[in-house]
Coordinates of C-alpha atoms in Angstrom, one line a residue:
Chain A
M1 CA -3.2 -5.8 17.1
D2 CA -0.7 -5.8 14.2
L3 CA 1.9 -6.7 16.8
I4 CA 0.4 -10.1 17.3
S5 CA 0.8 -12.6 14.5
L6 CA -1.3 -15.6 13.9
D7 CA 1.7 -17.8 14.5
T8 CA 2.0 -16.3 18.1
L9 CA -1.7 -16.8 18.7
G10 CA -1.5 -20.4 17.6
A11 CA 1.6 -21.1 19.8
A12 CA -0.2 -19.5 22.8
A13 CA -3.3 -21.6 22.2
A14 CA -1.3 -24.7 22.1
T15 CA 0.4 -23.7 25.3
L16 CA -3.0 -23.2 27.0
F17 CA -4.1 -26.6 26.2
E18 CA -1.1 -28.2 27.9
P19 CA -2.4 -30.3 30.9
H20 CA -0.2 -28.7 33.5
I21 CA -1.3 -25.2 32.5
L22 CA -4.9 -26.2 32.7
L23 CA -4.2 -27.7 36.2
W24 CA -2.3 -24.5 37.4
C25 CA -5.2 -22.5 36.2
L26 CA -7.8 -24.7 37.8
A27 CA -5.8 -24.6 41.1
G28 CA -5.7 -20.9 40.8
V29 CA -9.5 -20.5 40.2
I30 CA -10.2 -22.9 43.2
A31 CA -7.8 -21.0 45.5
G32 CA -9.5 -17.8 44.3
F33 CA -12.8 -19.1 45.1
V34 CA -11.6 -19.8 48.8
F35 CA -9.8 -16.4 49.1
G36 CA -12.6 -14.5 47.5
A37 CA -15.4 -16.1 49.4
S38 CA -13.8 -16.1 52.8
P39 CA -14.8 -12.7 54.4
G40 CA -11.5 -10.9 55.4
L41 CA -9.4 -12.6 52.8
T42 CA -9.3 -11.1 49.3
A43 CA -8.1 -11.9 45.9
T44 CA -5.0 -9.6 46.7
T45 CA -4.2 -11.7 49.7
G46 CA -4.4 -14.9 47.7
V47 CA -2.2 -13.6 44.9
A48 CA 0.3 -12.2 47.5
I49 CA 0.5 -15.5 49.2
A50 CA 0.8 -17.5 45.9
T51 CA 3.4 -15.2 44.3
P52 CA 6.5 -16.5 46.1
L53 CA 5.3 -20.1 45.2
T54 CA 5.8 -19.3 41.6
F55 CA 9.6 -18.9 42.1
G56 CA 10.1 -22.6 41.0
V57 CA 7.7 -22.7 38.0
D58 CA 7.8 -21.2 34.5
F59 CA 6.1 -18.0 33.3
N60 CA 3.0 -19.7 31.8
S61 CA 2.3 -21.8 34.9
A62 CA 2.8 -18.9 37.3
M63 CA 0.4 -16.6 35.2
A64 CA -2.1 -19.5 35.1
L65 CA -2.0 -19.8 38.9
L66 CA -1.9 -16.1 39.7
L67 CA -4.5 -14.8 37.1
G68 CA -6.8 -17.7 38.0
I69 CA -6.8 -16.5 41.7
Y70 CA -7.1 -12.8 40.4
A71 CA -10.3 -13.4 38.3
S72 CA -12.0 -15.9 40.5
G73 CA -11.1 -14.0 43.7
Y74 CA -12.9 -10.9 42.4
Y75 CA -16.0 -13.1 41.5
A76 CA -16.2 -15.3 44.6
G77 CA -16.5 -12.3 47.0
S78 CA -20.0 -12.2 45.7
I79 CA -21.0 -15.5 47.3
P80 CA -20.9 -14.3 51.0
A81 CA -22.2 -11.0 49.8
I82 CA -25.4 -12.7 48.4
L83 CA -25.7 -15.3 51.1
I84 CA -24.9 -13.6 54.4
N85 CA -24.8 -9.9 53.4
T86 CA -20.9 -9.9 54.1
P87 CA -18.9 -9.0 51.1
G88 CA -15.9 -11.3 50.6
S89 CA -13.9 -8.3 49.5
P90 CA -14.6 -4.6 49.3
G91 CA -15.3 -4.9 45.5
N92 CA -18.3 -6.9 46.2
A93 CA -20.0 -4.4 48.7
A94 CA -22.3 -3.2 46.1
T95 CA -23.3 -6.8 45.2
A96 CA -24.5 -7.3 48.7
L97 CA -27.4 -4.8 48.3
P98 CA -29.3 -6.4 45.4
G99 CA -27.8 -10.0 46.0
Y100 CA -28.9 -10.3 49.7
R101 CA -32.3 -8.8 48.8
L102 CA -32.7 -11.6 46.2
A103 CA -31.4 -14.2 48.6
Q104 CA -34.0 -13.1 51.3
R105 CA -36.7 -13.7 48.7
G106 CA -35.4 -17.3 48.2
M107 CA -33.5 -16.4 45.0
A108 CA -29.9 -17.1 46.2
D109 CA -29.4 -19.7 43.5
Y110 CA -30.6 -17.2 40.8
A111 CA -28.3 -14.5 42.3
I112 CA -25.3 -16.6 42.3
G113 CA -26.0 -17.7 38.8
L114 CA -26.2 -14.0 37.6
S115 CA -23.1 -13.2 39.5
T116 CA -21.2 -16.1 37.9
V117 CA -22.2 -15.4 34.3
G118 CA -21.9 -11.6 34.8
S119 CA -18.3 -12.0 36.3
S120 CA -17.3 -14.1 33.3
L121 CA -18.9 -11.7 30.8
G122 CA -17.1 -8.7 32.5
G123 CA -13.7 -10.6 32.4
L124 CA -14.2 -11.5 28.7
L125 CA -15.2 -8.1 27.5
S126 CA -12.3 -6.4 29.4
L127 CA -10.1 -9.0 27.8
V128 CA -11.0 -7.7 24.3
V129 CA -10.0 -4.1 25.5
L130 CA -6.6 -5.4 26.7
L131 CA -6.1 -7.3 23.4
F132 CA -6.7 -4.2 21.3
F133 CA -5.8 -1.3 23.5
A134 CA -2.5 -2.6 25.3
P135 CA -0.3 -3.1 22.1
A136 CA -1.3 0.3 20.8
L137 CA -0.6 2.0 24.1
S138 CA 2.6 0.1 24.5
T139 CA 3.9 1.5 21.1
F140 CA 2.8 5.0 22.1
A141 CA 4.6 4.6 25.5
L142 CA 7.9 4.1 23.7
K143 CA 7.9 7.9 23.2
F144 CA 7.8 8.5 27.0
T145 CA 10.9 9.9 28.6
S146 CA 11.9 10.1 32.2
V147 CA 9.8 13.2 32.6
E148 CA 6.6 11.3 31.7
Y149 CA 7.5 8.3 33.7
F150 CA 8.0 10.4 36.8
T151 CA 4.6 12.1 36.3
L152 CA 2.8 8.9 35.6
G153 CA 4.4 7.3 38.7
L154 CA 3.4 10.3 40.8
F155 CA -0.1 10.3 39.2
G156 CA -0.7 6.7 40.0
L157 CA 0.5 7.0 43.6
M158 CA -1.6 10.1 44.3
C159 CA -4.6 8.5 42.7
V160 CA -4.3 5.5 45.0
A161 CA -3.8 7.8 48.1
A162 CA -6.8 10.0 47.1
V163 CA -9.4 7.3 46.3
S164 CA -8.2 4.2 48.4
G165 CA -11.0 4.9 50.9
G166 CA -11.3 6.8 54.1
S167 CA -9.3 10.0 54.8
M168 CA -7.2 11.5 52.0
I169 CA -4.6 12.7 54.5
K170 CA -4.1 9.1 55.8
G171 CA -3.8 8.0 52.2
M172 CA -1.1 10.5 51.5
I173 CA 0.7 9.6 54.7
A174 CA 0.4 6.0 53.8
A175 CA 1.7 6.6 50.3
S176 CA 4.7 8.6 51.7
F177 CA 5.5 5.9 54.2
G178 CA 5.6 3.4 51.2
I179 CA 8.0 5.6 49.3
L180 CA 10.1 6.0 52.5
L181 CA 10.3 2.2 52.6
S182 CA 11.4 2.1 49.0
T183 CA 14.3 4.4 49.8
V184 CA 15.9 1.8 52.3
G185 CA 19.0 0.2 50.8
I186 CA 21.5 1.4 48.2
D187 CA 20.5 4.4 46.2
Q188 CA 20.1 3.4 42.5
V189 CA 21.6 6.8 41.2
D190 CA 24.3 7.6 43.7
G191 CA 25.2 4.2 45.1
T192 CA 25.1 5.4 48.8
T193 CA 23.4 3.3 51.5
R194 CA 20.2 4.7 53.1
F195 CA 18.4 3.7 56.3
A196 CA 20.1 0.2 56.6
F197 CA 21.0 0.9 60.2
G198 CA 23.8 -1.5 60.1
F199 CA 21.8 -4.6 58.9
P200 CA 23.6 -6.0 55.9
A201 CA 20.4 -7.6 54.8
M202 CA 18.7 -4.2 54.6
Q203 CA 21.4 -2.9 52.0
A204 CA 19.4 -4.6 49.2
G205 CA 16.3 -2.7 50.3
I206 CA 13.0 -3.8 51.7
P207 CA 12.1 -6.9 49.5
L208 CA 8.9 -6.5 47.7
I209 CA 7.3 -9.9 48.2
P210 CA 7.7 -9.9 52.1
A211 CA 6.2 -6.4 52.1
L212 CA 3.3 -7.4 49.9
I213 CA 2.5 -10.3 52.1
A214 CA 2.9 -8.3 55.3
F215 CA 0.6 -5.4 54.3
F216 CA -2.0 -7.3 52.2
A217 CA -2.1 -10.7 54.0
I218 CA -0.7 -10.7 57.6
A219 CA -2.2 -7.3 58.5
E220 CA -5.5 -8.4 57.1
I221 CA -5.7 -11.7 59.0
L222 CA -4.6 -10.0 62.3
S223 CA -7.4 -7.3 61.8
Q224 CA -9.9 -10.1 61.2
I225 CA -9.3 -11.7 64.7
H226 CA -12.0 -9.7 66.4
T227 CA -14.6 -10.0 63.5
N228 CA -15.4 -13.6 63.1
T229 CA -18.2 -13.7 60.6
S230 CA -18.1 -17.3 59.6
N231 CA -20.9 -18.4 61.9
R232 CA -23.7 -16.5 60.3
P233 CA -26.6 -18.7 59.0
L234 CA -26.8 -19.4 55.4
V235 CA -30.0 -18.7 53.4
A236 CA -31.9 -21.7 51.9
Q237 CA -31.7 -21.7 48.2
V238 CA -34.5 -22.3 45.7
S239 CA -33.0 -23.9 42.6
F240 CA -33.1 -22.0 39.3
P241 CA -32.2 -23.6 36.0
V242 CA -29.0 -22.3 34.2
A243 CA -30.9 -22.0 30.9
G244 CA -33.2 -19.4 32.5
L245 CA -30.3 -17.0 32.9
V246 CA -29.8 -16.7 29.1
P247 CA -33.0 -14.6 28.6
V248 CA -32.2 -12.5 31.6
F249 CA -28.8 -11.5 30.1
L250 CA -30.3 -11.0 26.6
R251 CA -32.9 -8.6 28.2
N252 CA -30.1 -6.7 30.0
W253 CA -27.5 -6.7 27.2
W254 CA -27.1 -2.9 27.5
V255 CA -26.4 -3.1 31.3
V256 CA -23.6 -5.7 30.5
I257 CA -22.0 -3.5 27.9
Q258 CA -22.3 -0.4 30.0
S259 CA -20.9 -2.0 33.2
A260 CA -18.1 -3.7 31.3
A261 CA -17.1 -0.3 29.7
V262 CA -17.2 1.3 33.3
G263 CA -15.1 -1.6 34.9
T264 CA -12.5 -1.6 32.1
F265 CA -12.1 2.2 32.1
I266 CA -11.8 2.4 35.9
G267 CA -9.4 -0.6 35.9
I268 CA -7.1 1.3 33.4
L269 CA -6.8 4.3 35.7
P270 CA -4.0 3.6 38.1
G271 CA -4.8 3.1 41.7
T272 CA -8.6 2.5 41.3
G273 CA -10.1 -0.9 41.4
P274 CA -13.3 -3.0 41.6
T275 CA -14.8 -1.2 44.6
I276 CA -15.1 2.2 42.8
A277 CA -16.1 0.4 39.5
S278 CA -19.0 -1.6 41.0
W279 CA -20.4 1.4 42.8
I280 CA -20.3 3.6 39.7
A281 CA -21.9 0.7 37.5
Y282 CA -24.5 0.2 40.3
G283 CA -25.3 4.0 40.3
M284 CA -25.6 4.2 36.6
V285 CA -28.2 1.4 36.5
G286 CA -30.1 2.9 39.3
K287 CA -30.8 6.1 37.5
G288 CA -32.0 4.4 34.3
R289 CA -34.2 1.9 36.2
R290 CA -36.1 4.5 38.1
A291 CA -37.0 6.3 35.0
A292 CA -38.2 3.1 33.3
A293 CA -39.9 1.3 36.2
G294 CA -42.0 4.1 37.6
G295 CA -43.5 1.7 40.2
D296 CA -42.3 -0.4 43.1
D297 CA -44.1 -3.6 42.7
A298 CA -42.4 -7.0 43.4
A299 CA -41.7 -7.7 39.7
A300 CA -40.1 -4.2 39.2
E301 CA -38.1 -4.7 42.4
H302 CA -36.9 -8.1 41.2
E303 CA -35.9 -6.7 37.8
Q304 CA -34.1 -3.8 39.5
D305 CA -32.1 -6.0 41.7
T306 CA -31.3 -8.3 38.7
R307 CA -29.9 -5.3 36.8
H308 CA -28.0 -4.0 39.8
L309 CA -26.4 -7.4 40.4
I310 CA -25.5 -7.8 36.8
A311 CA -23.9 -4.3 36.8
T312 CA -21.8 -4.7 39.9
E313 CA -20.5 -8.2 38.9
V314 CA -19.8 -7.3 35.3
S315 CA -18.0 -4.2 36.3
N316 CA -15.9 -5.6 39.1
N317 CA -14.6 -8.3 36.9
A318 CA -14.0 -6.1 33.9
V319 CA -11.5 -4.3 36.2
T320 CA -9.1 -7.3 35.7
G321 CA -8.4 -6.8 32.0
G322 CA -8.3 -3.0 32.4
A323 CA -5.9 -3.0 35.4
L324 CA -3.4 -5.1 33.4
V325 CA -3.3 -2.4 30.6
P326 CA -1.1 0.1 32.6
L327 CA 0.9 -2.7 34.1
L328 CA 1.8 -4.4 30.9
T329 CA 2.3 -1.1 28.9
L330 CA 3.8 1.4 31.4
G331 CA 4.8 -0.8 34.4
I332 CA 2.4 1.1 36.5
P333 CA 0.0 -1.1 38.6
G334 CA -3.7 -0.5 37.9
D335 CA -4.9 -1.9 41.2
T336 CA -3.7 -3.8 44.3
V337 CA -3.4 -7.2 42.6
T338 CA -1.5 -5.9 39.7
A339 CA 0.9 -4.2 42.3
V340 CA 1.5 -7.8 43.5
L341 CA 1.8 -9.0 40.0
V342 CA 4.8 -6.8 39.6
G343 CA 6.6 -8.9 42.1
A344 CA 5.5 -12.0 40.2
L345 CA 6.8 -10.8 36.9
L346 CA 10.2 -9.7 38.5
I347 CA 10.5 -13.3 40.0
Q348 CA 10.2 -14.5 36.4
G349 CA 12.9 -12.1 35.3
I350 CA 10.5 -9.8 33.4
D351 CA 10.5 -6.0 33.9
P352 CA 7.0 -4.8 33.0
G353 CA 7.0 -1.7 30.9
P354 CA 6.6 -0.4 27.3
F355 CA 9.0 -3.1 26.0
F356 CA 7.0 -6.0 27.5
I357 CA 4.5 -6.6 24.8
I358 CA 6.9 -5.7 21.9
Q359 CA 9.7 -8.0 23.2
N360 CA 7.4 -10.7 24.7
T361 CA 4.5 -10.9 22.5
D362 CA 4.1 -14.6 23.1
L363 CA 4.0 -14.1 26.8
F364 CA 1.4 -11.3 26.5
V365 CA -0.8 -13.6 24.5
V366 CA -0.4 -16.3 27.1
I367 CA -1.7 -13.8 29.7
L368 CA -4.7 -13.1 27.5
G369 CA -5.3 -16.8 27.0
V370 CA -5.1 -17.5 30.7
L371 CA -7.5 -14.8 31.5
L372 CA -9.9 -16.3 28.9
L373 CA -9.4 -19.7 30.4
S374 CA -10.0 -18.4 33.9
A375 CA -13.3 -16.8 32.7
I376 CA -14.4 -20.1 31.2
L377 CA -13.4 -22.1 34.4
I378 CA -15.3 -19.5 36.6
T379 CA -18.4 -20.1 34.5
V380 CA -18.1 -23.9 34.4
I381 CA -17.2 -24.3 38.1
G382 CA -19.3 -21.4 39.3
L383 CA -22.5 -22.7 37.6
S384 CA -22.0 -26.5 38.2
A385 CA -20.8 -26.1 41.8
R386 CA -22.9 -23.1 42.9
R387 CA -24.7 -25.2 45.5
V388 CA -21.4 -26.4 47.0
L389 CA -19.5 -23.0 46.8
P390 CA -21.3 -21.7 49.9
K391 CA -19.7 -24.4 51.9
I392 CA -16.5 -22.4 51.7
L393 CA -18.2 -20.1 54.2
A394 CA -18.3 -23.0 56.7
I395 CA -14.4 -23.4 56.9
P396 CA -14.0 -22.7 60.7
Y397 CA -12.2 -19.3 61.3
P398 CA -10.0 -20.9 64.0
I399 CA -8.6 -23.3 61.3
L400 CA -8.4 -21.0 58.4
T401 CA -6.5 -18.1 60.1
P402 CA -3.4 -20.2 61.3
I403 CA -3.3 -21.9 57.9
V404 CA -3.2 -18.6 56.0
A405 CA -0.5 -17.3 58.6
I406 CA 1.6 -20.4 57.9
L407 CA 1.2 -20.0 54.2
C408 CA 2.3 -16.3 54.5
I409 CA 5.4 -17.0 56.4
T410 CA 6.4 -20.1 54.4
G411 CA 5.8 -18.2 51.2
V412 CA 8.0 -15.4 52.4
Y413 CA 10.8 -17.9 53.2
A414 CA 10.4 -19.6 49.9
V415 CA 11.6 -16.6 47.9
N416 CA 15.1 -16.2 49.2
S417 CA 15.3 -18.9 51.9
S418 CA 16.0 -15.9 54.3
S419 CA 14.7 -16.0 57.8
F420 CA 15.4 -12.2 58.0
D421 CA 12.7 -11.8 55.3
V422 CA 10.3 -13.8 57.6
I423 CA 10.9 -11.5 60.6
L424 CA 10.7 -8.5 58.5
A425 CA 7.4 -9.6 57.0
V426 CA 5.9 -10.3 60.4
V427 CA 7.2 -7.0 61.9
M428 CA 5.8 -5.1 58.9
G429 CA 2.5 -7.1 59.2
I430 CA 2.1 -6.1 62.8
L431 CA 2.8 -2.5 61.9
G432 CA 0.1 -2.8 59.1
F433 CA -2.2 -4.2 61.7
L434 CA -1.7 -1.2 63.9
L435 CA -2.1 1.2 61.0
L436 CA -5.3 -0.6 59.8
A437 CA -6.7 -0.1 63.4
F438 CA -6.1 3.7 62.9
R439 CA -7.8 3.4 59.5
F440 CA -4.8 4.0 57.3
P441 CA -5.3 2.2 53.9
M442 CA -2.8 -0.4 52.9
P443 CA -2.8 -0.1 49.2
P444 CA -0.9 3.3 49.1
I445 CA 1.9 1.8 51.2
V446 CA 2.5 -1.0 48.8
I447 CA 2.1 1.0 45.7
G448 CA 4.4 3.6 47.2
L449 CA 7.0 0.9 47.7
V450 CA 6.6 -0.2 44.1
L451 CA 6.5 3.1 42.5
G452 CA 9.0 4.9 44.8
P453 CA 12.1 3.9 42.8
I454 CA 10.3 4.8 39.4
I455 CA 9.4 8.2 40.8
E456 CA 12.8 9.0 42.3
T457 CA 15.0 7.7 39.5
N458 CA 13.0 9.2 36.7
F459 CA 12.8 12.6 38.5
R460 CA 16.6 12.7 39.0
N461 CA 17.2 11.5 35.3
G462 CA 14.6 13.9 34.0
L463 CA 16.3 16.8 35.8
L464 CA 19.8 15.6 34.6
A465 CA 18.7 15.3 31.0
N466 CA 17.2 18.8 31.1
G467 CA 20.0 20.7 32.7
G468 CA 18.3 20.8 36.2
D469 CA 15.2 22.7 34.7
I470 CA 12.2 21.6 36.8
S471 CA 9.7 23.5 34.7
V472 CA 10.1 20.6 32.1
F473 CA 7.7 18.4 34.2
A474 CA 4.9 21.1 33.5
T475 CA 5.8 22.1 30.0
R476 CA 5.8 18.7 28.3
P477 CA 2.3 18.0 27.0
I478 CA 1.6 14.6 28.6
S479 CA 3.4 15.3 31.9
G480 CA 1.7 18.7 32.1
S481 CA -1.7 17.3 31.5
L482 CA -1.3 14.5 34.1
L483 CA -0.1 17.0 36.6
A484 CA -3.1 19.2 35.9
I485 CA -5.6 16.3 36.2
L486 CA -3.7 15.3 39.5
A487 CA -4.1 18.9 40.8
I488 CA -7.9 18.7 40.0
I489 CA -8.3 15.4 41.7
L490 CA -6.4 16.5 44.8
G491 CA -8.2 19.9 44.9
W492 CA -11.6 18.2 44.6
Q493 CA -10.7 15.7 47.4
V494 CA -9.4 18.5 49.8
L495 CA -12.6 20.5 49.1
R496 CA -14.8 17.5 49.8
S497 CA -13.0 16.6 53.0
L498 CA -13.0 20.3 54.2
R499 CA -16.9 20.4 53.4
K500 CA -17.3 17.1 55.3
T501 CA -15.4 18.3 58.5
S502 CA -17.1 21.6 58.5
Chain B
M1 CA -8.2 11.4 73.7
R2 CA -8.9 11.4 70.0
A3 CA -7.3 8.5 68.0
D4 CA -6.1 10.7 65.2
R5 CA -4.4 13.3 67.6
F6 CA -2.4 10.4 69.2
M7 CA -1.4 9.0 65.8
G8 CA -0.6 12.5 64.6
G9 CA 1.8 12.9 67.5
V10 CA 3.5 9.6 66.9
L11 CA 3.8 10.4 63.1
L12 CA 5.2 13.8 63.9
L13 CA 8.0 12.2 66.0
F14 CA 8.5 9.7 63.2
A15 CA 8.7 12.5 60.5
M16 CA 11.3 14.4 62.8
A17 CA 13.4 11.3 63.1
T18 CA 13.2 10.7 59.3
L19 CA 14.3 14.2 58.6
W20 CA 17.2 13.8 61.1
F21 CA 18.4 10.6 59.7
A22 CA 17.9 12.0 56.1
S23 CA 20.2 14.9 57.1
E24 CA 22.9 12.5 58.2
L25 CA 23.0 10.6 54.8
R26 CA 26.3 10.9 53.0
I27 CA 26.3 12.9 49.7
L28 CA 29.0 12.0 47.2
P29 CA 31.2 14.8 46.2
S30 CA 30.5 13.8 42.5
S31 CA 26.8 14.4 42.9
S32 CA 26.2 17.2 40.4
T33 CA 22.5 17.9 40.6
T34 CA 20.6 19.8 43.2
V35 CA 18.6 16.7 43.8
T36 CA 20.6 14.3 45.9
T37 CA 20.3 11.0 47.8
R38 CA 18.7 13.0 50.7
S39 CA 16.1 14.8 48.7
L40 CA 13.3 12.1 48.5
P41 CA 13.6 11.1 52.2
F42 CA 13.4 14.8 53.0
A43 CA 10.3 15.5 50.8
V44 CA 8.6 12.3 52.3
G45 CA 9.5 13.4 55.8
V46 CA 8.0 16.9 55.2
V47 CA 4.8 15.4 53.7
I48 CA 4.5 13.0 56.7
A49 CA 5.0 15.9 59.2
L50 CA 2.3 18.1 57.4
G51 CA -0.1 15.1 57.4
A52 CA 0.5 14.5 61.0
L53 CA -0.1 18.2 61.9
I54 CA -3.4 18.0 60.0
L55 CA -4.4 14.9 61.9
I56 CA -3.6 16.7 65.2
L57 CA -5.4 19.9 64.3
R58 CA -8.4 18.4 62.5
P59 CA -8.9 14.9 64.1
S60 CA -11.9 12.6 63.4
P61 CA -14.2 12.0 66.3
R62 CA -13.0 8.5 66.9
L63 CA -11.5 7.9 70.4
L64 CA -8.1 6.4 71.1
G65 CA -9.6 3.5 73.3
E66 CA -12.2 2.6 70.7
T67 CA -9.5 2.4 68.0
L68 CA -7.1 0.3 70.1
A69 CA -9.7 -2.0 71.4
P70 CA -9.3 -4.7 68.6
V71 CA -5.5 -4.5 69.0
L72 CA -5.4 -4.7 72.7
R73 CA -7.8 -7.7 73.0
P74 CA -6.0 -10.5 74.8
Q75 CA -6.8 -12.9 71.9
A76 CA -5.3 -10.6 69.3
M77 CA -2.3 -9.8 71.4
A78 CA -1.6 -13.5 72.1
F79 CA -1.9 -14.3 68.4
V80 CA 0.4 -11.5 67.4
A81 CA 3.0 -12.7 70.0
L82 CA 2.6 -16.2 68.8
L83 CA 3.1 -15.3 65.2
F84 CA 6.2 -13.2 66.2
V85 CA 7.7 -16.0 68.2
Y86 CA 7.0 -18.4 65.2
A87 CA 8.8 -16.0 62.8
L88 CA 11.8 -15.7 65.2
T89 CA 12.2 -19.4 65.7
F90 CA 11.4 -20.3 62.1
R91 CA 14.9 -21.1 60.9
Y92 CA 15.9 -23.1 64.1
V93 CA 12.8 -25.4 64.4
D94 CA 11.9 -28.3 62.2
F95 CA 9.2 -27.1 59.7
R96 CA 6.8 -30.0 60.4
F97 CA 7.1 -29.5 64.2
G98 CA 6.8 -25.7 64.0
V99 CA 3.7 -25.9 61.8
W100 CA 2.1 -28.5 64.1
L101 CA 2.8 -26.5 67.3
F102 CA 1.8 -23.1 65.8
M103 CA -1.5 -24.7 64.4
L104 CA -2.3 -26.4 67.7
V105 CA -1.7 -23.4 69.9
S106 CA -3.4 -20.8 67.6
M107 CA -6.4 -23.0 66.9
A108 CA -6.9 -23.3 70.7
L109 CA -6.3 -19.6 71.1
L110 CA -8.9 -18.7 68.4
G111 CA -11.5 -20.8 70.0
E112 CA -11.4 -24.3 68.6
R113 CA -12.4 -26.6 71.4
R114 CA -13.2 -29.9 69.7
P115 CA -10.6 -32.4 70.7
L116 CA -10.7 -34.4 67.5
M117 CA -10.1 -31.3 65.4
L118 CA -7.3 -30.2 67.7
A119 CA -5.7 -33.6 67.4
I120 CA -6.1 -34.1 63.6
M121 CA -5.9 -30.7 61.9
P122 CA -2.4 -29.6 63.1
I123 CA -0.9 -33.0 62.0
A124 CA -2.7 -33.0 58.7
C125 CA -1.8 -29.3 58.0
A126 CA 1.9 -29.9 58.9
A127 CA 2.1 -33.0 56.7
V128 CA 0.2 -31.4 53.7
I129 CA 1.9 -27.9 53.8
F130 CA 5.4 -29.7 54.2
M131 CA 4.7 -31.9 51.1
I132 CA 3.4 -29.0 49.0
F133 CA 6.4 -26.8 49.8
R134 CA 9.2 -29.5 50.0
Y135 CA 8.1 -31.7 47.0
G136 CA 5.7 -29.5 45.1
F137 CA 7.7 -26.2 45.1
I138 CA 11.1 -27.6 46.0
V139 CA 11.6 -25.2 48.9
L140 CA 14.3 -26.4 51.4
V141 CA 12.4 -25.6 54.5
P142 CA 14.3 -26.1 57.8
T143 CA 14.2 -29.7 59.0
W144 CA 15.8 -31.6 61.9
I145 CA 15.7 -35.1 60.2

């Protein structure tokens, strides 16, 4: 905290009240509502599509737009989860259980209110952690050498591969494929060209933004063609006063704190995300409630659903602040959206890493301010328009899909005005579509692409600096500890999958 | 046939190709360390090959036909083909015309049958998206006029 002076805070506050920043953030929050609430589209898709658009705007406007989409996208997935039992994104899957039960009892308005306030509280509480924890970690990270960066990169990548859902083997193959894509082009250490196959455009490597859009957006929309969920009937809502939510949250203050802590902690771990956070928070509430309730009457069931809903929504939005901690302090993405944000920061000429907060304290404070602004906008818009928001679900799928496809392609073109990038993105998107059909997860591919150069360069530099002694990766305390944790995670996952198959 | 077994076979071939191409990479005489420009592609190729072998030996029960069903649906294949053609012709076709045509064909392909929607939406989208990119984000999208 001592890194941030009052002058910096004041300047950042003044920036946030500039009309164009407010408008960008508002646009981001509204876009996030659309992407989050449309089943099949996610906050990651929204941020991936919007990232190339930030090429022509300044850092503050870019962050206002992207973080607005990030925060509101994680929240808005709860709307279809509550109303039609179809989570807008995987992070809201746990919300569908208590949310849809409440909606079936005519309490959809109450459930959306809980989700709105819970999401904002989650975002705000994780912001406090980001404010106090990130500068301290950033200072600590200055002591890291290539050895630690290699291990951190490997740790983040393997965590994504192990926990990104489905088979761990497929996660590993996907991560390896992502790393392989990152080796295309001129080798950063030797200067030799790898896997360009005579294409001059490939010598610069696989560009990050087209790859992000391909694997997170194009592959997703193609895989949604056979699952049109937008025609499901919406549940009729019984209105519930906003003021009535205050005693509910006061009664469940401990659930809020506990779930925010879970979400933030899970967010800090590289490669995790809102899906894991919300299920853990859901499970933690479940155990406590059974002990307290004892019975299964309607009131207890209502109270239990309320607690579960608060837990899932607080935790999945608390991931946002947490996931920014490793990105802004170590340059390692905490979740899929922050992997996309790496591209956004590079567009602005900023290299995320331990020097980011120290050299750009003003920009760090702007990021905090934009997250705060997003949380406020989510609350205001979410509560005042909660009867209109379900209409997003009524956007016909034959209209939404081509619009998203056009935005993807034009967004890719906008970065370098390169038609080669457009073709590359579509080819990679089709490849992603095929891999999704075989249940290969997409996040490890993209995070492999982001972390591949970090892993390779630091491994080679680490060896060079230590006379080719490979044991240095195990003997240095931080690196050795991370490798040990990684071995435990991988060992546990292998045992689990072997037990499952047997 | 099990889907994982088929994919394992494809990935094994891919890994072999990766290893072969990696072995062809030029190593500079000045490279002093044991880790060269070939090392990472080699390591990745080995991991993919091992993963492919595991998929072949321990496949999940899912069948290939069931897995490929969403991909091979005529609607999905037609949309993929349309998207590919749109990407290939992107630089040669006027952006407004391209968006209009792509919207019109893909809306019809995805099941939109209301004539008013088919008449208005593609024109409206072409105009709005062009204005946003051309004048909002100052992107010089391809134009004929």
